[in-house]
Coordinates of C-alpha atoms and ligand atoms in Angstrom, one line a residue:
X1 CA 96.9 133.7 99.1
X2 CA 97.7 131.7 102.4
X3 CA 94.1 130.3 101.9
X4 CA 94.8 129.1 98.7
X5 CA 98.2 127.4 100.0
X6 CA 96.4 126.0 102.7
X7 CA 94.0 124.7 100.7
X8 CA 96.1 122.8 98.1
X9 CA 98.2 121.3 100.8
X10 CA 95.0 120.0 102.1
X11 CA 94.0 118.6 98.6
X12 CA 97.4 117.2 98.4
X13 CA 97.5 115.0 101.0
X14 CA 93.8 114.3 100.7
X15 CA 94.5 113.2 97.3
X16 CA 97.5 110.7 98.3
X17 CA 95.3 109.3 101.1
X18 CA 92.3 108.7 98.8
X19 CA 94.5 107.3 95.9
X20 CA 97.1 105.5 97.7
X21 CA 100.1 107.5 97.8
X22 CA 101.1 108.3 101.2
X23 CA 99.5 106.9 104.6
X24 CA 100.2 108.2 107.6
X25 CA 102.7 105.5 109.5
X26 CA 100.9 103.5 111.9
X27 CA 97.5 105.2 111.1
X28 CA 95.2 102.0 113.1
X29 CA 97.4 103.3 116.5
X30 CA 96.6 107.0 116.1
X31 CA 99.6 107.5 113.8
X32 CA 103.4 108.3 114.9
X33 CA 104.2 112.3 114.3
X34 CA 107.3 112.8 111.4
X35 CA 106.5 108.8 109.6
X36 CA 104.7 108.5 106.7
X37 CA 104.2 105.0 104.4
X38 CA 104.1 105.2 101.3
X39 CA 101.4 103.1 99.5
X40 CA 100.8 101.3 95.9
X41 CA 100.7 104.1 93.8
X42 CA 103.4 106.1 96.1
X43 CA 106.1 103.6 96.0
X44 CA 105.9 103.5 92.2
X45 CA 106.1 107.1 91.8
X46 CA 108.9 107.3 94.0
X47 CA 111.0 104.2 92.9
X48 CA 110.4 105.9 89.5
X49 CA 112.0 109.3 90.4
X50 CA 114.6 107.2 92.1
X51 CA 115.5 105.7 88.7
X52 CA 115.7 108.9 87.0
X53 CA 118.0 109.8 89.8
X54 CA 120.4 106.9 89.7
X55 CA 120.2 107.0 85.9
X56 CA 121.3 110.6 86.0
X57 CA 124.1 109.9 88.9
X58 CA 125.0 106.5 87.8
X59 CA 124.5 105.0 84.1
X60 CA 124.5 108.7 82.2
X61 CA 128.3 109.6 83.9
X62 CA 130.8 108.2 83.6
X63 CA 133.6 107.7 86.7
X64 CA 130.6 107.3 88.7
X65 CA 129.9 104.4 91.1
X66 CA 126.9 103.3 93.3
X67 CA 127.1 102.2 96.6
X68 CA 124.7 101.1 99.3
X69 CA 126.1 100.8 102.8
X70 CA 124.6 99.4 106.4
X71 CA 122.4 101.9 108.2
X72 CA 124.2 100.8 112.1
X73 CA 127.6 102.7 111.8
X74 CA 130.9 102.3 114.4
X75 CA 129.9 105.0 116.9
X76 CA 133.2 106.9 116.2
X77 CA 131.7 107.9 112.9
X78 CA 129.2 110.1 114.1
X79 CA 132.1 111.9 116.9
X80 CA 134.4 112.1 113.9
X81 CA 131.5 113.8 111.6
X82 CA 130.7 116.2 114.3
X83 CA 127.1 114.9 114.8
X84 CA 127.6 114.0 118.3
X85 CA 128.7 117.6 119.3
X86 CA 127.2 119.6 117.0
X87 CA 124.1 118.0 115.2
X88 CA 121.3 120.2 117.3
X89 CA 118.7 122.5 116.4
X90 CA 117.9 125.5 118.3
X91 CA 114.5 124.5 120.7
X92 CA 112.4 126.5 123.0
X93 CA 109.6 125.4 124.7
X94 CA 105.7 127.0 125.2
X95 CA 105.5 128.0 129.0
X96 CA 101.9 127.5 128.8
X97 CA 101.2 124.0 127.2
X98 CA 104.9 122.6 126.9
X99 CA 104.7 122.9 122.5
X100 CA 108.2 123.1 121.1
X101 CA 109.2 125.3 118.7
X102 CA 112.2 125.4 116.0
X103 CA 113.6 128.8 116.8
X104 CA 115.9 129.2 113.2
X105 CA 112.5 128.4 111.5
X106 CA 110.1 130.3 113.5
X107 CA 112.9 133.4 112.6
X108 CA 112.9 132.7 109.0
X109 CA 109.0 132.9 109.2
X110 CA 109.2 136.2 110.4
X111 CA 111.9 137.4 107.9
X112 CA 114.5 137.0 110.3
X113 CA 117.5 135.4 109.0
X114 CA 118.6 132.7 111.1
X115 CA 120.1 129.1 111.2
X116 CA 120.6 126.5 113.1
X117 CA 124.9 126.6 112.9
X118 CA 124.0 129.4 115.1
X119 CA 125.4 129.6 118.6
X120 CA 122.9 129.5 121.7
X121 CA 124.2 133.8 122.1
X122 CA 123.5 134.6 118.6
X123 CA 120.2 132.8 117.9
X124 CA 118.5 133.8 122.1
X125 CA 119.7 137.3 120.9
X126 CA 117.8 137.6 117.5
X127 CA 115.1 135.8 119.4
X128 CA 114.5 138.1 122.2
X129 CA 114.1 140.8 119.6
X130 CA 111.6 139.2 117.8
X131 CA 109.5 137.2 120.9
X132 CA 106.6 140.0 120.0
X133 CA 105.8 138.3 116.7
X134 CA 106.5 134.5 117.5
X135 CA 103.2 132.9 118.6
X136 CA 102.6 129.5 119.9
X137 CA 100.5 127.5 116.7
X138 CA 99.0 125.3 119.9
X139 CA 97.9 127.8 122.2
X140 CA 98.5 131.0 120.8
X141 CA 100.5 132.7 123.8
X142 CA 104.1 134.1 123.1
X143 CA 105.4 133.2 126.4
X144 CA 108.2 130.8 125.4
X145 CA 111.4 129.4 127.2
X146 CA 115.1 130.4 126.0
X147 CA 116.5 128.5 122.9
X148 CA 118.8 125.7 123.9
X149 CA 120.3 123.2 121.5
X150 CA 118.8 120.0 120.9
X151 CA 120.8 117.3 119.2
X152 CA 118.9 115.2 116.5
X153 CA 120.7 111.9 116.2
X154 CA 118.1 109.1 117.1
X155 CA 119.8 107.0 119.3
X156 CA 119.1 102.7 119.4
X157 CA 119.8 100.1 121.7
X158 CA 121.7 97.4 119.2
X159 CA 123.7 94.8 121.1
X160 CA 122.9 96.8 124.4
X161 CA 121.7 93.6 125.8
X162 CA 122.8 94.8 129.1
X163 CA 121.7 98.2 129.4
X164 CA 125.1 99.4 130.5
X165 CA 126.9 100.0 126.9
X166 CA 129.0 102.7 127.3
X167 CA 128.8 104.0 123.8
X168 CA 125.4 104.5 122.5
X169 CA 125.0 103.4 118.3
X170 CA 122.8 105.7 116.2
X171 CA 120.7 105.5 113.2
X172 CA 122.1 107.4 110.2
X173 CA 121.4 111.4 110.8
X174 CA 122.3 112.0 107.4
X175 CA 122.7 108.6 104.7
X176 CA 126.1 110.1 102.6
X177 CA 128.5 108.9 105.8
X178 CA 128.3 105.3 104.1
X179 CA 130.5 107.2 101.0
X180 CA 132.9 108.6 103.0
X181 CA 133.6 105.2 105.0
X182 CA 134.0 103.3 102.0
X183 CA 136.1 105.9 100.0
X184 CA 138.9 103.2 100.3
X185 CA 137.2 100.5 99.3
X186 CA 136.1 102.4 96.2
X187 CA 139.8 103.6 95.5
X188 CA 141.2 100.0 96.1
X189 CA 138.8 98.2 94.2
X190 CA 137.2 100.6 91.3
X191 CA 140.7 102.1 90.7
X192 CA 138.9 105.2 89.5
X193 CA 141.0 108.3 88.7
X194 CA 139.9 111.7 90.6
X195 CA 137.7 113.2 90.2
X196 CA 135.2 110.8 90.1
X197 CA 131.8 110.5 92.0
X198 CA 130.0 108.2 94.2
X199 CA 126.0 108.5 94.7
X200 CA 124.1 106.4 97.0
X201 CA 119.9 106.2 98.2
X202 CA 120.2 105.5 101.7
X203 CA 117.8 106.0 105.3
X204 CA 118.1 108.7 107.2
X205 CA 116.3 109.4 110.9
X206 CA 116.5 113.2 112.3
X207 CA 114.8 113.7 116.4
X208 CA 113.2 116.6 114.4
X209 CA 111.6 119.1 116.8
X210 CA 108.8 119.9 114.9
X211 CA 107.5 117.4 111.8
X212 CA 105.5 119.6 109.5
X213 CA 104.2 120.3 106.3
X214 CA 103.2 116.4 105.7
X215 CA 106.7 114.9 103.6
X216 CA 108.5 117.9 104.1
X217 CA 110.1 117.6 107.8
X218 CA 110.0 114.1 108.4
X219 CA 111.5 112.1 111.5
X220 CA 112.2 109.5 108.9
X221 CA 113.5 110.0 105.2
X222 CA 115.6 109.1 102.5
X223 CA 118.5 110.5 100.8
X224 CA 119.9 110.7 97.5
X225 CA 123.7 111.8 97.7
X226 CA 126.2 112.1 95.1
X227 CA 129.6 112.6 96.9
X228 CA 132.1 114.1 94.0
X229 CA 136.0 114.1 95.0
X230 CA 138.0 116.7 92.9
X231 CA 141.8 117.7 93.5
X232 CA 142.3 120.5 96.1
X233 CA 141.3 123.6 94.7
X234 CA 139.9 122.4 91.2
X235 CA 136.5 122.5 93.1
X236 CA 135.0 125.8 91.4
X237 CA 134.5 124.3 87.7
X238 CA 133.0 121.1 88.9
X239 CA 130.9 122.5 91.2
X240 CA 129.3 124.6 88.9
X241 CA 128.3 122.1 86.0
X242 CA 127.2 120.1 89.5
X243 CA 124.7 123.0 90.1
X244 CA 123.6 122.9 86.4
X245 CA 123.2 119.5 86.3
X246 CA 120.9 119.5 89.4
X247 CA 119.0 122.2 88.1
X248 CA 118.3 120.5 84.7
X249 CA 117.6 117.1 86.8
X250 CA 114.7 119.1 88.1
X251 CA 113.1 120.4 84.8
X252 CA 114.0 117.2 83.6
X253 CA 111.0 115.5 86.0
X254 CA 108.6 118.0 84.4
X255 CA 108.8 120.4 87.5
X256 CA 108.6 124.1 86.1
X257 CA 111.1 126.4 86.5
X258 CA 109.3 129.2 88.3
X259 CA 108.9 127.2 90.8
X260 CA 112.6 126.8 91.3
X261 CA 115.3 128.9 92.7
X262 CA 118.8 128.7 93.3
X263 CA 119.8 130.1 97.5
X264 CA 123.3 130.8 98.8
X265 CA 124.2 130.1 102.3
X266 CA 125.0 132.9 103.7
X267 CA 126.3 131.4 106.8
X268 CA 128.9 128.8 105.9
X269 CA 129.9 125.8 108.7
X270 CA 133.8 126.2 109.1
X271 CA 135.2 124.0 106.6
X272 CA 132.6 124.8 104.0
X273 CA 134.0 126.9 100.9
X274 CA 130.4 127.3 99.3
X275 CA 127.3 126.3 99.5
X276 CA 123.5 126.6 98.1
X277 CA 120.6 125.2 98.2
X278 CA 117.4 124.3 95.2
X279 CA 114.4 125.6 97.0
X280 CA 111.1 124.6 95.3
X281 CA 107.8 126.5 96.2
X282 CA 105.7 124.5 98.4
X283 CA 101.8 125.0 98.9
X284 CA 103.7 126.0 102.1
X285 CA 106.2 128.6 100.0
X286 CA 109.9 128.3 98.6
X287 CA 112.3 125.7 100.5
X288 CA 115.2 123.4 100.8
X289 CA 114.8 120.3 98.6
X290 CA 118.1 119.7 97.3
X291 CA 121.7 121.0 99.3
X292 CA 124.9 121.3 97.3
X293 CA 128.1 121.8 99.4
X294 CA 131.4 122.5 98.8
X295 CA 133.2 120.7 101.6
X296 CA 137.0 120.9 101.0
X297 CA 139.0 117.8 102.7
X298 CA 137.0 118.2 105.9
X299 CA 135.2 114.5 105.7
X300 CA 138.4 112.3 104.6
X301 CA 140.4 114.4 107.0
X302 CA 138.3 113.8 110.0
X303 CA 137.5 109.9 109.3
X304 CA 141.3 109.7 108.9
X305 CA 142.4 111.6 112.2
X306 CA 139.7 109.6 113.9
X307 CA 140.4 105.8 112.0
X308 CA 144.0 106.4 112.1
X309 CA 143.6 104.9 108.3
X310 CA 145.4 106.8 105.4
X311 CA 142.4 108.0 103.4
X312 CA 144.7 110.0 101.1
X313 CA 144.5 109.2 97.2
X314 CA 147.8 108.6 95.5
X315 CA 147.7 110.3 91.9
X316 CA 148.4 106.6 89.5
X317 CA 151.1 109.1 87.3
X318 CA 153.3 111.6 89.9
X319 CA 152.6 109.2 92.9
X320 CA 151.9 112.4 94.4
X321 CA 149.1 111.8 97.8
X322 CA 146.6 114.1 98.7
X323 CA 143.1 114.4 100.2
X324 CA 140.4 115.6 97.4
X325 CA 138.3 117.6 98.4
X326 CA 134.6 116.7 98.4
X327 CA 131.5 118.3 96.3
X328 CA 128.6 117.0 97.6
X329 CA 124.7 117.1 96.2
X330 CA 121.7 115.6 98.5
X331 CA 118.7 115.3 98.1
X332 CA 115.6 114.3 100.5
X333 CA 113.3 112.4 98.1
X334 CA 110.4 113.1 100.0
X335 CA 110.7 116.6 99.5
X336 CA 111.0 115.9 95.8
X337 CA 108.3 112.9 95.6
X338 CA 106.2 116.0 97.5
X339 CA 107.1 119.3 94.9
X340 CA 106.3 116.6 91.8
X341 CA 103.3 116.1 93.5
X342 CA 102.7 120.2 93.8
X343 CA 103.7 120.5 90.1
X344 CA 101.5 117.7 89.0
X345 CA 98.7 118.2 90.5
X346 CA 96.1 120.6 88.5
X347 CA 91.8 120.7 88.9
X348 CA 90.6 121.7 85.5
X349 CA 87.3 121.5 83.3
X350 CA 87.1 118.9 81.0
X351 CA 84.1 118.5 79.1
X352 CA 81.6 120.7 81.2
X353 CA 83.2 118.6 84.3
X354 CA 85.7 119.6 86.9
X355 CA 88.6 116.7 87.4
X356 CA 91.5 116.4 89.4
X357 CA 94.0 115.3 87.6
X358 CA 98.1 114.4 87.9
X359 CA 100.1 115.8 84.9
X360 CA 103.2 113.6 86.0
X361 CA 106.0 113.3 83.4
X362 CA 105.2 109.8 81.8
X363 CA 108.9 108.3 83.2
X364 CA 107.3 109.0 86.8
X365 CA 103.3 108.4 86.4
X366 CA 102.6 104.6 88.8
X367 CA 101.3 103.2 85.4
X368 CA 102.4 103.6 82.0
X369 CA 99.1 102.9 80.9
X370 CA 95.4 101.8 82.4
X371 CA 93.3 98.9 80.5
X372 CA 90.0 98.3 80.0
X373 CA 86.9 96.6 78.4
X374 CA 84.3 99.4 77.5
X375 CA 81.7 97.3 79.2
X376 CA 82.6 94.7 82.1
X377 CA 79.4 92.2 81.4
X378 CA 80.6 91.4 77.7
X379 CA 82.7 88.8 78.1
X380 CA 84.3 88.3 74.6
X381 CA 85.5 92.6 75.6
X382 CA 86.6 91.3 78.5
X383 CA 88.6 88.3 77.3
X384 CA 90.0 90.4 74.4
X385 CA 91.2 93.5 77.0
X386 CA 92.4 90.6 79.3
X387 CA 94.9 89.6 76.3
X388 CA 96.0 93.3 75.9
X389 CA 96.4 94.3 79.4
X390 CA 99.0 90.6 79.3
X391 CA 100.5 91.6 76.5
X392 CA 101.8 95.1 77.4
X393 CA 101.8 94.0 81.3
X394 CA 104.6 91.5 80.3
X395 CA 106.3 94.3 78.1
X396 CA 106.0 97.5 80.5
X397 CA 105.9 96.0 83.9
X398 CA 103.2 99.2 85.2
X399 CA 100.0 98.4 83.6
X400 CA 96.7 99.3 85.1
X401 CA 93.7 97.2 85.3
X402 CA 90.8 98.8 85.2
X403 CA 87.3 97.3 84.9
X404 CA 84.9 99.4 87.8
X405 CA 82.2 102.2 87.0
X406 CA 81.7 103.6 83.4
X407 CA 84.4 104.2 81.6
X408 CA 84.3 108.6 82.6
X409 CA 84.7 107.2 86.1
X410 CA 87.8 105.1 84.9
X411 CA 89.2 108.1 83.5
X412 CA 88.6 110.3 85.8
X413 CA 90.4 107.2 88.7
X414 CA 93.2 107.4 86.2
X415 CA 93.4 111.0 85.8
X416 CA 93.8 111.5 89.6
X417 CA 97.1 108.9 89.6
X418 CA 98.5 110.5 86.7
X419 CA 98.0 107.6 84.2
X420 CA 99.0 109.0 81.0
X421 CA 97.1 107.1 78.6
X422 CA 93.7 104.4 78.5
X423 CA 93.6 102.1 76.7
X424 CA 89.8 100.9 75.9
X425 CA 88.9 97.5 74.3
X426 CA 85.0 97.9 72.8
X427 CA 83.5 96.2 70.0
X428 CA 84.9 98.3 66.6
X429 CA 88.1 95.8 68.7
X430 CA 86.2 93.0 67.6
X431 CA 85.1 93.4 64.4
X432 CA 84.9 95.5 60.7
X433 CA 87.7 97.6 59.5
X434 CA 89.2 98.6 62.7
X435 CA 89.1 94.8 63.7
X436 CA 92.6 94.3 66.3
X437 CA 92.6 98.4 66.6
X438 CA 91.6 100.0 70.1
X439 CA 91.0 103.3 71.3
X440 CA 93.6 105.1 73.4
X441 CA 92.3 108.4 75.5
X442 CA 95.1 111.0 76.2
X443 CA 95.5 112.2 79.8
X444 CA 96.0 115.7 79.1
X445 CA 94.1 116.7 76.3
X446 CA 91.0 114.2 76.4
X447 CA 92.2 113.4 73.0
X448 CA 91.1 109.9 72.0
X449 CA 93.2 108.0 69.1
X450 CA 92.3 104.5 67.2
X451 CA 95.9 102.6 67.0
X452 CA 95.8 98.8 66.0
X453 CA 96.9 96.4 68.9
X454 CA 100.3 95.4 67.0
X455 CA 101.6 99.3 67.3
X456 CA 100.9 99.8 71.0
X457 CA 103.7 98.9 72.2
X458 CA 105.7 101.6 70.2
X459 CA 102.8 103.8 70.5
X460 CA 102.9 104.0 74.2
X461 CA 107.2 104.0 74.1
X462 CA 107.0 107.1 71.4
X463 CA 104.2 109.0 73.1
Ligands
LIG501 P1 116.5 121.8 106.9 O1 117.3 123.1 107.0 O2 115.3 121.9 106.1 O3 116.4 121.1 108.2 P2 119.0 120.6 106.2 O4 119.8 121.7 105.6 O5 119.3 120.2 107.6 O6 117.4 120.8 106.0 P3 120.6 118.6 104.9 O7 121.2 118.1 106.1 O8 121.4 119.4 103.9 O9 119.2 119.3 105.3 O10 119.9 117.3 104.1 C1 119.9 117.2 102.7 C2 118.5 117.1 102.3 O11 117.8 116.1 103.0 C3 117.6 118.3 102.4 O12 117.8 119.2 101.3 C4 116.2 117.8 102.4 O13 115.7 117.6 101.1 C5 116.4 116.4 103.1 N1 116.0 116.5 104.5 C6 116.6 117.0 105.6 N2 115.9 116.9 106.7 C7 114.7 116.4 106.3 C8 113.6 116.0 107.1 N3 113.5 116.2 108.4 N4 112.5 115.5 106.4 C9 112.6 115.3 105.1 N5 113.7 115.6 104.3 C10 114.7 116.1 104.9

């Protein structure tokens, strides 16, 4: 079984090198560990889950506003968010060749339940009793230094032209910050009544210890964050059609449910009143790719003690003020462009062949469709799958081109980027009763249909 995993991890990234969906950052320089690029066919599949996202935290709610704030914050932010104090992960270091190790994670490996809101006591503890079954991936000793925090923020050097600024500015550890600052703003110029939302897609960069598991840990990712502010106390209801709606936001991208769970934290930060997590199962197994936290008034509360600004939200009928208290869902998109990826991705025989192919719900495949003349050295195919390919390019946006190899080696090109349906001009196009009809080859069943050029349009919109 941990073969197998191995094996379609391997195949996974193989397959979005090969096909142009994720690069390794900086690959001509030997790479840079925890940055990936994503590439022609990557971009498209993520901007695409990106729009289901907004579309489902944006245009389908309503009392719901987008935002997109600056990535360079006031340093204060990250004091008053606790980041500068108490963003770390637990480390320890190999005595023998100096690898470092995530000491939470390496616990959870070994069925040891850990975390990093830990303290330094509690976490060296539980790893002292399990140092026997914690081995070094690089050299294999179990020889490894005490666990000491490490904080994550990534420090930068803007407008430190002397190299003495006092107060260092950061890159975003986590992207839903930008909401909280500009709650305000959103109350003074939306007017919205709580309890209303505010989602964003923003950066966010994390000194992670260990990058692994390709998009999974990441030193740089994005975020999508819906930030929900309720009344005090009316939290419980909302946050449970929140956890609902997250769920069904999953299925809803063709992901299936087996490989979905629902995990309760069982060690809660503080000010936290609840808080789970959607775990999908990895080649790698089941983890985090969604967090949804109940986090009473603790954000407003702290930007306000540490602004001095009145963050509180007068109710527009009693006049009464308060602080609502915040339900929050985020979401690292690499971790979900990666499970649709894992869900998608299927080898199968088709017609006495084995093919790869990418059963990606048709709202997320890089191409609506692929076009092509059944032979490239026919010129009036050519000039007639040229006028098609324009036709439904100017309607759709995502249309593939696709003239190189026989037409099984198109498909089986298409098949591998999830391209749900080809379109093939020959010469029944030209001519005879099925003059201005083409033929159109399923993705997922091989199925080929005739359907005249006028109806493609609706054809590919219905199907
Ligand atoms: P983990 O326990 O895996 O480090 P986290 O609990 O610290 O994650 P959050 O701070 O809750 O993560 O961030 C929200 C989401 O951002 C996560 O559910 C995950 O999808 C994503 N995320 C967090 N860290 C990374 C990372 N290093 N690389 C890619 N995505 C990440």
């Amino acid at each position: 079984m941990a073969q197998e995993k191995t094996d379609k991890m391997e195949k996974i990234v193989s397959l979005c090198k090969r096909r142009g969906f994720v690069f390794q950052g900086s690959e001509i320089y030997g790479g840079l560990a925890g940055v990936y690029d994503f590439g022609p066919h990557g971009v498209e599949l993520l901007n695409n889950i990106k729009k289901s996202w907004w579309k489902e935290n944006v245009y389908d709610k309503e009392n719901y506003f987008g935002i997109d704030s600056g990535m360079f914050k006031n340093p204060k932010v990250w004091e008053a968010s606790g980041h500068t104090s108490g963003f770390s992960d637990p480390l320890a270091e190999c005595r023998e060749c100096n690898t470092r190790i995530r000491v939470d994670k390496e616990l959870e490996r070994v069925g040891v339940t850990a975390d990093e809101k830990m303290s330094d006591e509690e976490i060296n503890r539980l790893f002292n009793e399990h140092r026997d079954e914690i081995v070094c991936t690089k050299c294999g000793k179990k020889d490894f230094t005490e666990a000491r925090s490490f904080n994550l923020l990534v420090k930068s050097n803007l407008g430190d032209f002397t190299s003495e600024a006092s107060e260092p500015v950061y890159l975003p550890g986590e992207a839903c910050q930008g909401i909280y600052l500009n709650f305000k703003n959103i109350v003074d110029t939306m007017q919205p009544k709580v309890p209303f939302g505010v989602s964003q897609i923003g950066k966010a960069f994390r000194n992670e210890i260990s990058p692994r598991n390709f998009l999974f840990r990441t030193r740089e990712f994005e975020q999508a964050d819906t930030q929900y502010f309720v009344r005090p106390n009316e939290n419980k209801e909302a946050f449970e059609r929140i956890k609902k709606e997250r769920w069904d936001w999953y299925i809803s991208l063709g992901i299936d449910e087996k490989k979905l769970r629902f995990k309760q934290h069982e060690n809660l930060v503080f000010y936290a009143a609840d808080a789970w997590d959607i775990e999908y199962e990895f080649p790698t197994g089941f983890d985090e790719i969604e967090g949804i936290h109940d986090r009473t008034d603790y954000d407003l509360t702290q930007h306000m003690k540490f602004s001095g600004v009145d963050l509180r939200y007068t109710d527009p009928n009693s006049g009464e003020k308060y602080i609502p208290w915040i339900l929050e869902t985020s979401m690292g998109l690499g971790r979900a462009f990666f499970a649709v990826m894992t869900d998608a991705y299927y080898e199968e025989e088709m017609n006495g062949e084995t093919r790869v192919v990418l059963k990606l719900a048709k709202h997320l495949s890089p191409y609506r469709a692929a076009v092509s003349p059944l032979l490239k050295n026919k010129p009036e195919l050519a000039e007639k799958a040229r006028e098609v390919f324009l036709m439904l390019k100017k309607m759709f946006g995502n249309i593939a081109w696709d003239d190189n190899g026989n037409i099984g080696k198109r498909y089986r090109r298409q098949d591998e980027i999830g391209t749900p349906a080809c379109i093939v001009i020959d010469f029944e196009t030209l001519e005879g009763d099925t003059k201005d009809t083409v033929t159109v080859r399923d993705r997922d069943t091989g199925a080929q249909n005739r359907v005249p050029i006028a109806e493609l349009v609706t054809y590919l919109t219905q199907v």
